[in-house]
């Protein structure tokens, strides 16, 4: 039987040695992190920035293409890419020019600009939904979509899949624990029982889906077409088609959150696979890292939204934020959609991802590791399970925290950054084949280290 490296006796020693190496090689980051800890709670402006496996965060100096230089002068191949906003590469010239040009003419006016018309057309053409709204983050866009779904259907319940993440969206912070819906562990300051109005079921389970929709009280299903935030869980054949059919039959709206699965291709997963969501949400990369998100709706839903608003009458909808749709965000989106998120860019990133998948699978096979690799277009996930889990309950067993920590720290010390959460790796159009090969070689080296520990 293949030894399971998750239980290798001296993984803690490896982590210890690698942490020492990081500390020795990052004197400036350590000094800065001490200073930052005096002024930022937890030591970073946003607490996720402290979630890396290294003893202190790498402090970024600049990003060029798919590489980052840090303040200690070290160069990294970046497969995290800001956890998606930079998935087309850092320092995109077209976006930089658009941002600079717009900033000099005013960043926002609470008025539309001519770019808004162009962006709306580009979104409609690309994603196949005719009508759009802007938000500042994907979290905001999801919240807006949920509110509208409830308003339109006059139903209270949101349905999500166990293991989902859709941003800072209160309604989605529920999970299954021993098959029972509960609020997510660690959730802070939530005074409402979210399980009262959010139903949660396992992904890839048509029977559970049918049962959850049966009472007729579900306003919307909010889903990623491929789950990317609990490791990566691919849909089983026909599951998404069943999801579409059953939601339609139940009068439930289907909101697809393509914030991550935009890695599939130019029109996202839904376009590539002929799904027809009622609403579609995209954030993060859509404005090249300038905070912005968009959500689109069908013409039929738009009419129902008008009817819902008329039914409710004048007052405050409670949907919208001041900076949403500002001129700067629209200028950046226009540059992204017209000049950066091109067919050619996707061809390059998909080829790079295929190289990465092949390379990682070869390492796994050669070393007999009980791991697997899945991907959705340019987004690749290394899974610590021999066959990729089909739902979050199984995936959670594979998410070995110590092994993740060891791998991530090992990679950082070898000049490779992957997203600090599970083993998510993004390939951009600027990622060179040599960088992919360096990542594969680093994972191979890690596999070798595990073998030595187990020997
Ligand atoms: C699928 C998905 N939707 C929405 C979000 C929220 O994005 P943001 O944090 O930019 O609001 C995330 C963040 O990781 C995400 O993965």
PDB file of N, CA and C and ligand atoms in Angstrom, residues 137-139 142 165-167 224 229 257 259-260 284, ligand 1:
ATOM      1  N   UNK A 137     -17.931  44.703  -5.470  1.00  0.00           N
ATOM      2  CA  UNK A 137     -17.273  43.413  -5.250  1.00  0.00           C
ATOM      3  C   UNK A 137     -18.246  42.301  -5.638  1.00  0.00           C
ATOM      4  N   UNK A 138     -17.691  41.122  -5.808  1.00  0.00           N
ATOM      5  CA  UNK A 138     -18.560  39.970  -6.106  1.00  0.00           C
ATOM      6  C   UNK A 138     -19.489  39.694  -4.929  1.00  0.00           C
ATOM      7  N   UNK A 139     -18.996  39.943  -3.709  1.00  0.00           N
ATOM      8  CA  UNK A 139     -19.871  39.795  -2.537  1.00  0.00           C
ATOM      9  C   UNK A 139     -21.108  40.671  -2.693  1.00  0.00           C
ATOM     10  N   UNK A 142     -23.465  39.396  -5.400  1.00  0.00           N
ATOM     11  CA  UNK A 142     -24.248  38.237  -4.946  1.00  0.00           C
ATOM     12  C   UNK A 142     -25.365  38.657  -3.997  1.00  0.00           C
ATOM     13  N   UNK A 165     -18.592  29.122  -1.208  1.00  0.00           N
ATOM     14  CA  UNK A 165     -18.195  30.442  -0.726  1.00  0.00           C
ATOM     15  C   UNK A 165     -18.556  31.437  -1.813  1.00  0.00           C
ATOM     16  N   UNK A 166     -19.278  32.463  -1.435  1.00  0.00           N
ATOM     17  CA  UNK A 166     -19.689  33.468  -2.414  1.00  0.00           C
ATOM     18  C   UNK A 166     -19.323  34.866  -1.948  1.00  0.00           C
ATOM     19  N   UNK A 167     -18.364  34.953  -1.012  1.00  0.00           N
ATOM     20  CA  UNK A 167     -17.969  36.254  -0.508  1.00  0.00           C
ATOM     21  C   UNK A 167     -18.652  36.552   0.811  1.00  0.00           C
ATOM     22  N   UNK A 224     -21.696  28.125  -7.709  1.00  0.00           N
ATOM     23  CA  UNK A 224     -20.626  28.117  -8.701  1.00  0.00           C
ATOM     24  C   UNK A 224     -20.841  26.865  -9.548  1.00  0.00           C
ATOM     25  N   UNK A 229     -14.091  26.656  -3.921  1.00  0.00           N
ATOM     26  CA  UNK A 229     -13.667  27.233  -2.643  1.00  0.00           C
ATOM     27  C   UNK A 229     -13.585  26.213  -1.518  1.00  0.00           C
ATOM     28  N   UNK A 257     -22.590  32.037  -9.976  1.00  0.00           N
ATOM     29  CA  UNK A 257     -21.500  32.917  -9.578  1.00  0.00           C
ATOM     30  C   UNK A 257     -20.254  32.452 -10.327  1.00  0.00           C
ATOM     31  N   UNK A 259     -17.427  34.112 -10.668  1.00  0.00           N
ATOM     32  CA  UNK A 259     -16.263  34.898 -10.261  1.00  0.00           C
ATOM     33  C   UNK A 259     -14.959  34.109 -10.428  1.00  0.00           C
ATOM     34  N   UNK A 260     -14.987  32.834 -10.140  1.00  0.00           N
ATOM     35  CA  UNK A 260     -13.794  31.998 -10.310  1.00  0.00           C
ATOM     36  C   UNK A 260     -13.825  31.200 -11.607  1.00  0.00           C
ATOM     37  N   UNK A 284     -13.965  40.216  -9.134  1.00  0.00           N
ATOM     38  CA  UNK A 284     -12.515  40.026  -9.095  1.00  0.00           C
ATOM     39  C   UNK A 284     -11.795  40.449 -10.384  1.00  0.00           C
TER      40      UNK A 284
HETATM   41  C1  LIG B   1     -17.013  32.242  -6.133  1.00  0.00           C
HETATM   42  C2  LIG B   1     -16.793  33.522  -5.390  1.00  0.00           C
HETATM   43  N1  LIG B   1     -17.755  34.448  -5.386  1.00  0.00           N
HETATM   44  C3  LIG B   1     -17.605  35.600  -4.740  1.00  0.00           C
HETATM   45  C4  LIG B   1     -16.456  35.876  -4.046  1.00  0.00           C
HETATM   46  C5  LIG B   1     -16.324  37.167  -3.324  1.00  0.00           C
HETATM   47  O1  LIG B   1     -15.448  38.017  -3.972  1.00  0.00           O
HETATM   48  P1  LIG B   1     -15.036  39.371  -3.222  1.00  0.00           P
HETATM   49  O2  LIG B   1     -14.252  38.934  -2.026  1.00  0.00           O
HETATM   50  O3  LIG B   1     -14.180  40.071  -4.227  1.00  0.00           O
HETATM   51  O4  LIG B   1     -16.270  40.076  -2.885  1.00  0.00           O
HETATM   52  C6  LIG B   1     -15.437  34.942  -4.003  1.00  0.00           C
HETATM   53  C7  LIG B   1     -14.199  35.212  -3.264  1.00  0.00           C
HETATM   54  O5  LIG B   1     -13.313  34.400  -3.168  1.00  0.00           O
HETATM   55  C8  LIG B   1     -15.608  33.737  -4.703  1.00  0.00           C
HETATM   56  O6  LIG B   1     -14.671  32.788  -4.689  1.00  0.00           O
END
